[in-house]
CSV table of C-alpha atoms and ligand atoms in Angstrom, one decimal:
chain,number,residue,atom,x,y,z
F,1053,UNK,CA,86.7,121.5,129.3
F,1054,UNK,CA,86.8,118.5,127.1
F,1055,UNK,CA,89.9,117.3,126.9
F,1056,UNK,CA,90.4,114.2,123.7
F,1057,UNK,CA,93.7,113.4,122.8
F,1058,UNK,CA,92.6,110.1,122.2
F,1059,UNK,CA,92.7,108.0,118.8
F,1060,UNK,CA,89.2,108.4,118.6
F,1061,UNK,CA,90.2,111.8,116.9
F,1062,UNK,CA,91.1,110.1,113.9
F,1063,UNK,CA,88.0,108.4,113.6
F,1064,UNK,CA,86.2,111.1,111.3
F,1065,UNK,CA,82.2,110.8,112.9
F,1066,UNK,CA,83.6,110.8,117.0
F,1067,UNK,CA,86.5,113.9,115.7
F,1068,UNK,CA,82.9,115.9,113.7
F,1069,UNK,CA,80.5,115.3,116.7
F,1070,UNK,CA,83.3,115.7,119.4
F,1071,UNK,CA,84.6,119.1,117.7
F,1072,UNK,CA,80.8,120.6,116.9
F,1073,UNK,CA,79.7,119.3,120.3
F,1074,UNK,CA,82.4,121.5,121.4
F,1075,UNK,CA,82.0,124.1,119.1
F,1076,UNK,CA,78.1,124.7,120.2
F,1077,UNK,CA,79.2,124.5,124.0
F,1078,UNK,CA,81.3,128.0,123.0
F,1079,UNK,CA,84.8,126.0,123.5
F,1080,UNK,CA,85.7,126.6,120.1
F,1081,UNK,CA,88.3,129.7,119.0
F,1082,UNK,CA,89.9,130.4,115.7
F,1083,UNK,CA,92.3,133.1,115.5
F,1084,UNK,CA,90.7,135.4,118.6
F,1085,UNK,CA,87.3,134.9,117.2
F,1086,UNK,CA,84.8,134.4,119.0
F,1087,UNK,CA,81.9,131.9,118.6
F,1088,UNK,CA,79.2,134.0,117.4
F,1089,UNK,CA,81.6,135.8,115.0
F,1090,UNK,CA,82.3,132.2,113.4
F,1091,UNK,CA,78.8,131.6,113.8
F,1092,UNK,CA,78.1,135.0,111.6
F,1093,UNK,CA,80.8,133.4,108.9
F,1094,UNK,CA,79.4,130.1,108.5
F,1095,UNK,CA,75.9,131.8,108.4
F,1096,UNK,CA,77.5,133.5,105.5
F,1097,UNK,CA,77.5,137.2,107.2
F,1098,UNK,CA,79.5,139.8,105.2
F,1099,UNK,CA,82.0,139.9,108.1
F,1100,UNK,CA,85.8,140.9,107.2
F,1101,UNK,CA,88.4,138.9,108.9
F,1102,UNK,CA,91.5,141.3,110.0
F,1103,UNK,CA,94.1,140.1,108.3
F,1104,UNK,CA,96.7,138.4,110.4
F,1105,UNK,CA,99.4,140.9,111.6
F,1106,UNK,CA,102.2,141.7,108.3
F,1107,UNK,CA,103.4,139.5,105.5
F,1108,UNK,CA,105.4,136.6,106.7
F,1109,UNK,CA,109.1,137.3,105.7
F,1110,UNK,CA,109.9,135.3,102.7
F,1111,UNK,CA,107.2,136.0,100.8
F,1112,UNK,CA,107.1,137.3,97.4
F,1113,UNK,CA,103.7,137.8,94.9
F,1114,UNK,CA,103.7,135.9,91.4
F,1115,UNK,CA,102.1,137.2,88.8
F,1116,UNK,CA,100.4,133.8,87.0
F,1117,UNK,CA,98.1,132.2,89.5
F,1118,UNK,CA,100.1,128.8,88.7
F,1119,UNK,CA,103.6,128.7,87.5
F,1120,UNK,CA,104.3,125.8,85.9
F,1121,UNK,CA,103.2,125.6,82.2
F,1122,UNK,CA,99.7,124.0,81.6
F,1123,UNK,CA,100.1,122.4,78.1
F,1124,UNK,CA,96.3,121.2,77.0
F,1125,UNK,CA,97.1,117.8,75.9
F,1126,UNK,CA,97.9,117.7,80.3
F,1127,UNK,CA,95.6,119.9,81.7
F,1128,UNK,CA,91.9,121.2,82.1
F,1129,UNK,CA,92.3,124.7,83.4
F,1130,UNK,CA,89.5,126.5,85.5
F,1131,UNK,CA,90.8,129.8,86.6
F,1132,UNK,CA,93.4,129.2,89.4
F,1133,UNK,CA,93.0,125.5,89.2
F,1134,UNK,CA,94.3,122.6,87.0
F,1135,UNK,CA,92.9,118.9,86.5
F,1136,UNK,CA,95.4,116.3,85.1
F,1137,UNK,CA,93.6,114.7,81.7
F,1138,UNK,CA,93.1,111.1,82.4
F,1139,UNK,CA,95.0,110.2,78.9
F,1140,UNK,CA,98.1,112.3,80.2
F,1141,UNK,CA,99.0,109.0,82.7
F,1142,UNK,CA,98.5,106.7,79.7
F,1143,UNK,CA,101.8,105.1,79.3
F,1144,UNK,CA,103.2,106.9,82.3
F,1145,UNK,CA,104.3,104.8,85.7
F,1146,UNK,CA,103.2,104.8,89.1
F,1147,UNK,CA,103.9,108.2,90.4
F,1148,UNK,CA,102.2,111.4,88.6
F,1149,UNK,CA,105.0,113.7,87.1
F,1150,UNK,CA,104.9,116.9,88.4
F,1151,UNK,CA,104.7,118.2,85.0
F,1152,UNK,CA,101.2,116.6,85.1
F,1153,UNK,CA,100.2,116.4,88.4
F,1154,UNK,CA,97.0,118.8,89.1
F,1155,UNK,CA,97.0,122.2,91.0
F,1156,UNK,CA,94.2,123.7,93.2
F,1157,UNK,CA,95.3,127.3,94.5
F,1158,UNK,CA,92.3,129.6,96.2
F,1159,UNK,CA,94.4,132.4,95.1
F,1160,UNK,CA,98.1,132.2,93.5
F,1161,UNK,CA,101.4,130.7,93.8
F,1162,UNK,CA,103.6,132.2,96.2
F,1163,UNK,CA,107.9,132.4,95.2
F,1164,UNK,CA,109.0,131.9,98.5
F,1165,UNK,CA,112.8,131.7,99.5
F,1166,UNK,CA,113.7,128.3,101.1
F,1167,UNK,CA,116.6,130.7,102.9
F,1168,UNK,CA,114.6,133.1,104.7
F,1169,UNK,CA,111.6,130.8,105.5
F,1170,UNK,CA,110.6,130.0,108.6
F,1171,UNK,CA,108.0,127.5,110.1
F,1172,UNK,CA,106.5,129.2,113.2
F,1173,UNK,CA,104.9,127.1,116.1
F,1174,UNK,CA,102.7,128.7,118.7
F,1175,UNK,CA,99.9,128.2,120.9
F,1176,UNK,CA,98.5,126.7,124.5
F,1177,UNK,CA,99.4,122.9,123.4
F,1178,UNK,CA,103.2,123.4,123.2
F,1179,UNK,CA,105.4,123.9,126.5
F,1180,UNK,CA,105.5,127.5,128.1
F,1181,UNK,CA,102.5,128.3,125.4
F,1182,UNK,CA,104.7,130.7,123.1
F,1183,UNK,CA,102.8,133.1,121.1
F,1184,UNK,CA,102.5,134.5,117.7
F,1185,UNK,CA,104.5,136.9,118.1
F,1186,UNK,CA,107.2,134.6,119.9
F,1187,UNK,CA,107.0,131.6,117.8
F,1188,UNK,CA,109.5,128.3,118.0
F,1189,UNK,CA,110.7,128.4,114.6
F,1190,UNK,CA,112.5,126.0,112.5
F,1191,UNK,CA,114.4,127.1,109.3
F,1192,UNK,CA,114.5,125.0,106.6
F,1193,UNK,CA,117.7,124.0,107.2
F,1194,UNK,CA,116.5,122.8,110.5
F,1195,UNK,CA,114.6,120.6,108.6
F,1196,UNK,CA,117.3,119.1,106.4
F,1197,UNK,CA,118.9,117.8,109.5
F,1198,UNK,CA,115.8,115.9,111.1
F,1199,UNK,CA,115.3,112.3,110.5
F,1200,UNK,CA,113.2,112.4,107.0
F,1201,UNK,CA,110.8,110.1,105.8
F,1202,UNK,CA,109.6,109.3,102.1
F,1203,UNK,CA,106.0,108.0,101.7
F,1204,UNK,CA,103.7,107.3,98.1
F,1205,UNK,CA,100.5,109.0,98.8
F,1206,UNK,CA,97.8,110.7,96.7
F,1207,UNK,CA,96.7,114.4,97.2
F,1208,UNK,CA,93.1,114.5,96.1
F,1209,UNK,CA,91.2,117.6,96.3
F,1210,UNK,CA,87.5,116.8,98.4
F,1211,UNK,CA,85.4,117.7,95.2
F,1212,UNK,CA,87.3,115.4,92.5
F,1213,UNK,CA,84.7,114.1,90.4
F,1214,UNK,CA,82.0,116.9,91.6
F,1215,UNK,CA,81.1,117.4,87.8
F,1216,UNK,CA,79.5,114.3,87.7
F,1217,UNK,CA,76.9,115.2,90.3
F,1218,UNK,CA,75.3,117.5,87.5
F,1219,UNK,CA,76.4,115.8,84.6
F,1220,UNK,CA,75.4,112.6,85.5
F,1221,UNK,CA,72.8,112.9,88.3
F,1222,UNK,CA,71.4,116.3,86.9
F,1223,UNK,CA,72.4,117.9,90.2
F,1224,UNK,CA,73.3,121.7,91.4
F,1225,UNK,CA,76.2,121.9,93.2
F,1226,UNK,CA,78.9,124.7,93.8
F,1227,UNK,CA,82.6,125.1,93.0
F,1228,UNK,CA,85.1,124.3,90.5
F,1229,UNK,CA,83.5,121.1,88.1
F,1230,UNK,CA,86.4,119.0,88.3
F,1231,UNK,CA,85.8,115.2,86.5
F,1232,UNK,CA,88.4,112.7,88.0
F,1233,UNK,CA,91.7,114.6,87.1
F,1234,UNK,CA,92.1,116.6,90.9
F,1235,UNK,CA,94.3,113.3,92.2
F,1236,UNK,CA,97.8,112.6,91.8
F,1237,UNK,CA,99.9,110.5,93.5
F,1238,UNK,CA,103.4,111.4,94.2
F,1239,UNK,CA,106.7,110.4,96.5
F,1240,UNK,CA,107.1,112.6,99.6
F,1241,UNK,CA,110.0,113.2,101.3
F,1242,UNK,CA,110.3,115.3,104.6
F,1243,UNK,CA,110.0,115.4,108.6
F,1244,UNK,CA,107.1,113.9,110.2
F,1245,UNK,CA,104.9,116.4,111.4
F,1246,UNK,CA,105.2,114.5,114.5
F,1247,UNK,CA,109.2,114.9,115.2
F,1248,UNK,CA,108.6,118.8,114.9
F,1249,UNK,CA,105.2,119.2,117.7
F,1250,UNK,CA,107.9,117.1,120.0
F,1251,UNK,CA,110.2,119.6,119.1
F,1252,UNK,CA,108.3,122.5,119.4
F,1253,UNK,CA,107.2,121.1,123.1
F,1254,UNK,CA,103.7,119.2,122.2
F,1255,UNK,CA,101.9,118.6,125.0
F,1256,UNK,CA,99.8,116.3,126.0
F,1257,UNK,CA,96.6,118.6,126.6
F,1258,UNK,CA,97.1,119.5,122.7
F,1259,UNK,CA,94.2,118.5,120.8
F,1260,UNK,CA,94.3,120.6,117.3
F,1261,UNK,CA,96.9,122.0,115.3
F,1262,UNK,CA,96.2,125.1,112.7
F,1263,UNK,CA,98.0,124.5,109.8
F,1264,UNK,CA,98.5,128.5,108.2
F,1265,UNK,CA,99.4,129.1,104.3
F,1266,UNK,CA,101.6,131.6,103.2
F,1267,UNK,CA,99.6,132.1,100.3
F,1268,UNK,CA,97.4,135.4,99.8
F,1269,UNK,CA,94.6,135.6,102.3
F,1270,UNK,CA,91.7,134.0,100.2
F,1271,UNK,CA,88.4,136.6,99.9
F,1272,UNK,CA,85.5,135.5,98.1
F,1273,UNK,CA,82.5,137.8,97.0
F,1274,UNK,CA,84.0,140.4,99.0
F,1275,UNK,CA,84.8,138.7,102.3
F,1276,UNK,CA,88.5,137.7,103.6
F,1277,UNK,CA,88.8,134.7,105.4
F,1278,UNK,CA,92.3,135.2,106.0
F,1279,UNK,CA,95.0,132.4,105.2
F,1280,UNK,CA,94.0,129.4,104.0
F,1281,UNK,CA,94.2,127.3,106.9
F,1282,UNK,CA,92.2,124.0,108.0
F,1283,UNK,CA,92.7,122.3,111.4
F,1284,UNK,CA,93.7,118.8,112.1
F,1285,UNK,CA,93.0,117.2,115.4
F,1286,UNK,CA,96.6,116.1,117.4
F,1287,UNK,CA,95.7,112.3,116.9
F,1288,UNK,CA,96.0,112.4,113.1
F,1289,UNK,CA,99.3,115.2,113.0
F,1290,UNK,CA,101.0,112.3,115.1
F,1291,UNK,CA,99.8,109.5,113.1
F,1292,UNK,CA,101.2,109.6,109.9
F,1293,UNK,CA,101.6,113.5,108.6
F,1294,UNK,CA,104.6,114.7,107.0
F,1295,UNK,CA,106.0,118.1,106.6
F,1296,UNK,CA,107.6,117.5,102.8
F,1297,UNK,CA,110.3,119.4,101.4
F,1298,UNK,CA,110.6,116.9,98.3
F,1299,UNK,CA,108.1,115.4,95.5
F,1300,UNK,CA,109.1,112.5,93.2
F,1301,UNK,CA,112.8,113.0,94.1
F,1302,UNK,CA,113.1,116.7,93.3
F,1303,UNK,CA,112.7,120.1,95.9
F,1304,UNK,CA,109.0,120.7,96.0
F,1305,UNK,CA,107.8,122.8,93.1
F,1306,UNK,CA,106.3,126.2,93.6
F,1307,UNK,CA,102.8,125.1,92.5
F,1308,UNK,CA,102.7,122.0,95.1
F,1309,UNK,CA,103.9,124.2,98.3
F,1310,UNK,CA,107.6,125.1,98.2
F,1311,UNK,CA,109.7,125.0,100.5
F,1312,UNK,CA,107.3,122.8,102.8
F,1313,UNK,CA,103.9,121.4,102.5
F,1314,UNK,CA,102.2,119.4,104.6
F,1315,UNK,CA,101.0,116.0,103.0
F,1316,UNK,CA,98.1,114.3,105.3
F,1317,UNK,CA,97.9,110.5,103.9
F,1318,UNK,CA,93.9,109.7,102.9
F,1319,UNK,CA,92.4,112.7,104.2
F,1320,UNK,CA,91.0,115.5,101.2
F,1321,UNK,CA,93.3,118.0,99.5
F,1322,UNK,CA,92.6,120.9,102.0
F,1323,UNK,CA,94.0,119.3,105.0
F,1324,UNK,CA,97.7,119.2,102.7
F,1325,UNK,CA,97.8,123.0,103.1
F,1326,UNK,CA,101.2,123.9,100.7
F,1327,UNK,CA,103.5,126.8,101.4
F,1328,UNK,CA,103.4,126.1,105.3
F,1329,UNK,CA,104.2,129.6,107.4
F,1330,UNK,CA,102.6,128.7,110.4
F,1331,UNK,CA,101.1,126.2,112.6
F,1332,UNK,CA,99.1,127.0,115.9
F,1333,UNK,CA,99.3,124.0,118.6
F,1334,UNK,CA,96.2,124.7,120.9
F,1335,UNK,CA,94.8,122.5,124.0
F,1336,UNK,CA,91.2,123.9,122.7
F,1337,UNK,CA,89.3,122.8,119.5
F,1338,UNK,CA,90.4,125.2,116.9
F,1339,UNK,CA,88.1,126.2,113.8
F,1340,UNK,CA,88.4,127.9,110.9
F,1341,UNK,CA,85.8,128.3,107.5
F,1342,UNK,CA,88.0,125.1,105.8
F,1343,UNK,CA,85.8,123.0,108.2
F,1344,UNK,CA,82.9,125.0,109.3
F,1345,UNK,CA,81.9,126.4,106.5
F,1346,UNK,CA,83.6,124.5,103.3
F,1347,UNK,CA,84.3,120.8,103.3
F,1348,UNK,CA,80.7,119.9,105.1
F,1349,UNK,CA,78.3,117.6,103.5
F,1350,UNK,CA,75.1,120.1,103.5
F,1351,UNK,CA,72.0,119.5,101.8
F,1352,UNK,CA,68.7,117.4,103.2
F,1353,UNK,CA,70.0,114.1,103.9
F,1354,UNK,CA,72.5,115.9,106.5
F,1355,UNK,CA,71.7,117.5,109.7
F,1356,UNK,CA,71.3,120.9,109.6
F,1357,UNK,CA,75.0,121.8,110.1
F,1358,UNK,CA,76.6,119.2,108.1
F,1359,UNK,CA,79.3,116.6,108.5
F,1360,UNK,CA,83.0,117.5,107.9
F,1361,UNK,CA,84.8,115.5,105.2
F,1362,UNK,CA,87.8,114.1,106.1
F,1363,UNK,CA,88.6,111.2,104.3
F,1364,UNK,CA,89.0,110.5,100.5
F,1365,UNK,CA,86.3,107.9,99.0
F,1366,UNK,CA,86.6,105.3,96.6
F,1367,UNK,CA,86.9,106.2,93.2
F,1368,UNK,CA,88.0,104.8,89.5
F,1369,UNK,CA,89.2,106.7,86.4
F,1370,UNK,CA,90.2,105.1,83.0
F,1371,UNK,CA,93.2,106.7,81.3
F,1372,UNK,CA,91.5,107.7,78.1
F,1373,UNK,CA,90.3,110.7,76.9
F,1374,UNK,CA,86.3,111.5,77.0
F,1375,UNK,CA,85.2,109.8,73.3
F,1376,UNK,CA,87.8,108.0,73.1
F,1377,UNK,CA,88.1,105.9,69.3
F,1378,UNK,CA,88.4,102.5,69.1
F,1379,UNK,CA,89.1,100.7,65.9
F,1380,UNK,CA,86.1,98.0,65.4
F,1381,UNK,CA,87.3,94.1,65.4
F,1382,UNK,CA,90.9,95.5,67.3
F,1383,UNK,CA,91.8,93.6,70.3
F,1384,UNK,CA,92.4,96.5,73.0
F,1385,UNK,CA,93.4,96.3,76.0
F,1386,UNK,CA,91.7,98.8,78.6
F,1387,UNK,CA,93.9,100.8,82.0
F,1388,UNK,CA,92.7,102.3,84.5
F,1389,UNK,CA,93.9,103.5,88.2
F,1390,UNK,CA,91.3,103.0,91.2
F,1391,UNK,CA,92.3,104.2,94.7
F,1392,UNK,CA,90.5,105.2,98.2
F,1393,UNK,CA,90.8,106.9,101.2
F,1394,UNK,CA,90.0,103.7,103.5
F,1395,UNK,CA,93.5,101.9,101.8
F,1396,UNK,CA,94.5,99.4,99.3
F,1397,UNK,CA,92.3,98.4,96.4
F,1398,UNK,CA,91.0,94.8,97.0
F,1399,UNK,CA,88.5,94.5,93.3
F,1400,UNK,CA,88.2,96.2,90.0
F,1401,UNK,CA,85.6,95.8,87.6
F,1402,UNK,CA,84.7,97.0,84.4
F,1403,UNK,CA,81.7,96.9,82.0
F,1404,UNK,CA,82.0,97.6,78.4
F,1405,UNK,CA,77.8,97.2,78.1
F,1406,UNK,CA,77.8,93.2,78.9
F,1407,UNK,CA,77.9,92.5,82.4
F,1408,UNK,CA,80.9,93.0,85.1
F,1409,UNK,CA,84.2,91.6,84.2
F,1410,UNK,CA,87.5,91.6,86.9
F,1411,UNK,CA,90.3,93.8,85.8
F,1412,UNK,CA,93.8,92.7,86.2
F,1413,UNK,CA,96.1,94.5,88.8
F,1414,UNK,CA,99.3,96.2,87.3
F,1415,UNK,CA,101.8,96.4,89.9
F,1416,UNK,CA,101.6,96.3,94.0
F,1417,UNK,CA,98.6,97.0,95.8
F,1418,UNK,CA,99.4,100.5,98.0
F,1419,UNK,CA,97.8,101.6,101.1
F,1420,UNK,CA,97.8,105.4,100.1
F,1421,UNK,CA,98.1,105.4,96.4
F,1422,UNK,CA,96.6,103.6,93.8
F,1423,UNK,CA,96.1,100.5,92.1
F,1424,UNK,CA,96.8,100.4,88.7
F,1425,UNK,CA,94.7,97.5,86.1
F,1426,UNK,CA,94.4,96.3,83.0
F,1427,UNK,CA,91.6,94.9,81.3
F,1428,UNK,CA,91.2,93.2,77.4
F,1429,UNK,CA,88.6,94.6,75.0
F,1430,UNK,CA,87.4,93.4,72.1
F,1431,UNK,CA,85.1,96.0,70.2
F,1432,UNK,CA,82.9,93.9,67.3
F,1433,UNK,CA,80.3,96.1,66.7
F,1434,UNK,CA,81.0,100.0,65.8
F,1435,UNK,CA,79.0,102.9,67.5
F,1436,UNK,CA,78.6,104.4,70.7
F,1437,UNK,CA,79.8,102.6,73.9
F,1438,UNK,CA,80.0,103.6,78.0
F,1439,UNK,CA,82.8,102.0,79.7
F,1440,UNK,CA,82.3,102.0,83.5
F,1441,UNK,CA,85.1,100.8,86.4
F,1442,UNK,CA,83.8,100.1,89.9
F,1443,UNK,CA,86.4,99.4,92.6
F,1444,UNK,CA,86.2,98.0,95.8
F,1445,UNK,CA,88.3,99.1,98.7
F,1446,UNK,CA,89.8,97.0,101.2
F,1447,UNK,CA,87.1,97.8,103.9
F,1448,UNK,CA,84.7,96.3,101.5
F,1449,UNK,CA,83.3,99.5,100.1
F,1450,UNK,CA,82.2,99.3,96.6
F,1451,UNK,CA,81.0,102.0,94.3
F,1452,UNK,CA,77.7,103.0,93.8
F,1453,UNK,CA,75.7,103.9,91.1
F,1454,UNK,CA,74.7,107.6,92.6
F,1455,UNK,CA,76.3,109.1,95.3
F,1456,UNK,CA,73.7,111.0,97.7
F,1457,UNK,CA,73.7,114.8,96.6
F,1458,UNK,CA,75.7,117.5,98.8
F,1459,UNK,CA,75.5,120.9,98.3
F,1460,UNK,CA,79.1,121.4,97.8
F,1461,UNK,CA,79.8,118.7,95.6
F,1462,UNK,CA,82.3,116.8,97.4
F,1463,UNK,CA,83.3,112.9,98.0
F,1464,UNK,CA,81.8,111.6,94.5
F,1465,UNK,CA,82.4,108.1,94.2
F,1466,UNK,CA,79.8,106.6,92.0
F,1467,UNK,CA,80.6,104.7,88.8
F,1468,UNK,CA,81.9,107.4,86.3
F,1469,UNK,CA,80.1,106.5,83.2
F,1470,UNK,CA,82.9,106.8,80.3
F,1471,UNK,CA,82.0,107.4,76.6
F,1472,UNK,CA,83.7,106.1,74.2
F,1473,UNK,CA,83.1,105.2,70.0
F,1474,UNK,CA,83.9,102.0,68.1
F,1475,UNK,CA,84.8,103.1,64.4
C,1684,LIG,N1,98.2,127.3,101.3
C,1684,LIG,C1,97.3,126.6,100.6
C,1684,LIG,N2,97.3,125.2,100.7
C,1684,LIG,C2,96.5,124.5,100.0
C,1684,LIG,C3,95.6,125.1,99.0
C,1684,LIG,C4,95.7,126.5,98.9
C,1684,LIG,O1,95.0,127.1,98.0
C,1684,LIG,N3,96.5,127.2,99.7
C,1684,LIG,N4,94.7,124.3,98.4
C,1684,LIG,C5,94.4,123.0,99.0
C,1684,LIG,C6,93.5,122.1,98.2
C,1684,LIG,S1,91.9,122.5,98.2
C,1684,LIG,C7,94.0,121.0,97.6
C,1684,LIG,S2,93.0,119.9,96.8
C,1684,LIG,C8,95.5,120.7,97.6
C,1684,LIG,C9,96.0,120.6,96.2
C,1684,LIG,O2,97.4,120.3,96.2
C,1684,LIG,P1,98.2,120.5,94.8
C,1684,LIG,O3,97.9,121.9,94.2
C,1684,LIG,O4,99.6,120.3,95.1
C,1684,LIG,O5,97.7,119.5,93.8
C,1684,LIG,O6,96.2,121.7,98.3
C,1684,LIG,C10,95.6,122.3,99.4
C,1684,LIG,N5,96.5,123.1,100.1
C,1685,LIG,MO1,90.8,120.7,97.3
């Protein structure tokens, strides 16, 4: 057996070749399943997961896929989903309000009671290997009392901006068309995911925890793939995950995971799994279709099976409508947010049709939010206009022009090519 505990398992390529490596070599187990079963799912066979033993206790059905309203001068609404409109942060500080801050749910919002919630640990990496059935569980009181921890981080979802891979690069891809409105940055308070594995009796043969929604088990064109659920390897839960019980000063709202979310700093949305229930600590690689089947880059300039997306990219988004009006011969003065999963911002800059200009920073530079800028514009001339922003991150990566198609639509980071008119 292949045993990596190492902090090579945060480094996304060794974590994708390590875990597939595994994978292929029949290591791998998700739930009891075996590897040609998950083979069968990710080849897309019409296989039915059983679902996982009875409703968690706690658990209630809602009736609206998202709870919170969804006023349209704040959101873009696709089914069970919700992108923040860019103009929405005009004005607004650092932190995304929650009444604005977006909402990607594969099914519905859960009510779950804080007072009858548990979190359940279980598995071969924790001391004396409890199981399923006889979890180590933590109320949420229990969590109250541990040392907590606030960080400012940004939940993006994987396929932010994916609507520009047809719109601007004429591309096909699948799933929901966001354009640049599935990030928010918020303050999260809670227990480091790490305090709670010690807890629970991590030990050091753990390599992946199994993070486990409460939410509806998530079937799409007639197959269930159980709880939404995406593994993380050990080195990142220690590193800097946090089990959060409170955004932007408040209890965690239904939509974003009460009573206790996990928030993973830099890494897509899908690893932040929301209304926590259960998390399965294993001394084997664990799988499940959140990272063999979604989040893969696909498509011809990937090897056959893909490469798992783990980190956020670099990305840039005025905060203006889509043809926004300018008055002709006003002085305006441009914002904008940039942010991406490699850390601070180091450069902003932004054409208005006449050659690269530096933006201005507004504010501190953040490792896991964003960077907020500033930038005059004087329009002479009335007609049509394209503003773009291109950041570049503090590991030098700037943004491109195109970003290399993927099947699935995820990681955009090219320069977003704004219209706007000059009246
Ligand atoms: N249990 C559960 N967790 C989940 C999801 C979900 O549908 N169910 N969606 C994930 C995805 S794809 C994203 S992008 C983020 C979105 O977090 P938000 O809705 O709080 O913005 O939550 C993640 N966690
Ligand atoms: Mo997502």
């Amino acid at each position: 057996m292949i045993r990596m505990t190492g902090s090579g398992l945060t480094d996304e390529a060794t974590y994708d070749r390590t875990r597939f490596t595994q994978w292929r070599a029949g290591e791998a187990r998700g739930d009891g399943l075996s590897r040609r079963t998950l083979l069968r799912l990710t080849a897309g066979g019409g296989l039915a997961l059983a679902a996982f033993g009875s409703l968690p206790s706690g658990t209630a059905s809602a009736a609206a896929p998202i709870v919170k309203p969804l006023p349209p001068e704040f959101f873009e609404v696709y089914g069970t989903n919700a992108e923040t409109r860019w103009e929405a942060l005009s004005g607004q500080g650092y932190l995304t309000p929650i009444d604005r801050f977006f909402v990607r749910n594969h099914t519905s919002t859960p009510l779950i009671d804080a007072r009858s919630w548990r979190l359940k640990l279980f598995g071969t990496g924790l001391r004396g290997a409890p199981t399923a059935d006889r979890p180590v569980e933590f109320a949420y009181a229990d969590l109250l009392r541990l040392p907590s921890e606030t960080i400012t981080s940004a939940i993006e979802c994987a396929g932010n901006g994916r609507n520009f891979f047809t719109s601007q690069q004429g591309q096909t891809v699948s799933g929901t068309a966001w354009k640049l409105g599935a990030v928010g940055v918020a303050r999260w308070r809670g227990v480091r995911l790490a305090t709670v594995l010690a807890k629970a009796g991590l030990t050091r043969h753990a390599v992946d925890v199994l993070p486990e929604g409460l939410d509806a088990d998530y079937v799409t064109a007639g197959e269930n793939l159980g709880k939404v659920r995406r593994p993380l390897p050990v080195a990142k839960a220690l590193q800097d995950v946090l089990l959060a019980y409170e955004m932007n000063g408040r209890p965690l709202p239904p939509d974003h995971g009460h009573p206790v979310r996990l928030v993973v700093p830099s890494w897509v949305g899908i690893s932040s799994i929301k209304w926590l229930g259960r998390i399965e600590v294993s001394e084997t690689p664990l799988f499940s279709p959140w990272n063999t089947r979604y989040y893969r880059l696909l498509g011809p300039g990937y090897p056959v099976e893909g490469t798992v997306v783990t980190r956020q990219v670099v990305k840039s988004a005025f905060e203006l409508p889509w043809n926004a009006e300018f008055a002709a011969g006003a002085k305006q003065v441009l914002r904008g947010r940039s942010w991406s999963g490699n850390g601070r911002i180091r450069r902003v800059e932004v054409s208005t049709g006449d050659g690269w200009r530096q933006a201005k920073f507004v504010g501190a530079a953040t490792d896991r939010g964003w960077q907020r800028w500033e930038i005059p514009w004087h329009p002479g001339v009335s007609g049509a206009y394209t503003l773009r922003a291109r950041a570049t991150d503090i590991t030098g990566v700037t943004q491109s022009d195109v970003t290399p198609h993927n099947t699935q639509g995820y990681l955009f980071d090219a320069v977003v090519r704004h219209p706007v008119r000059v009246v």
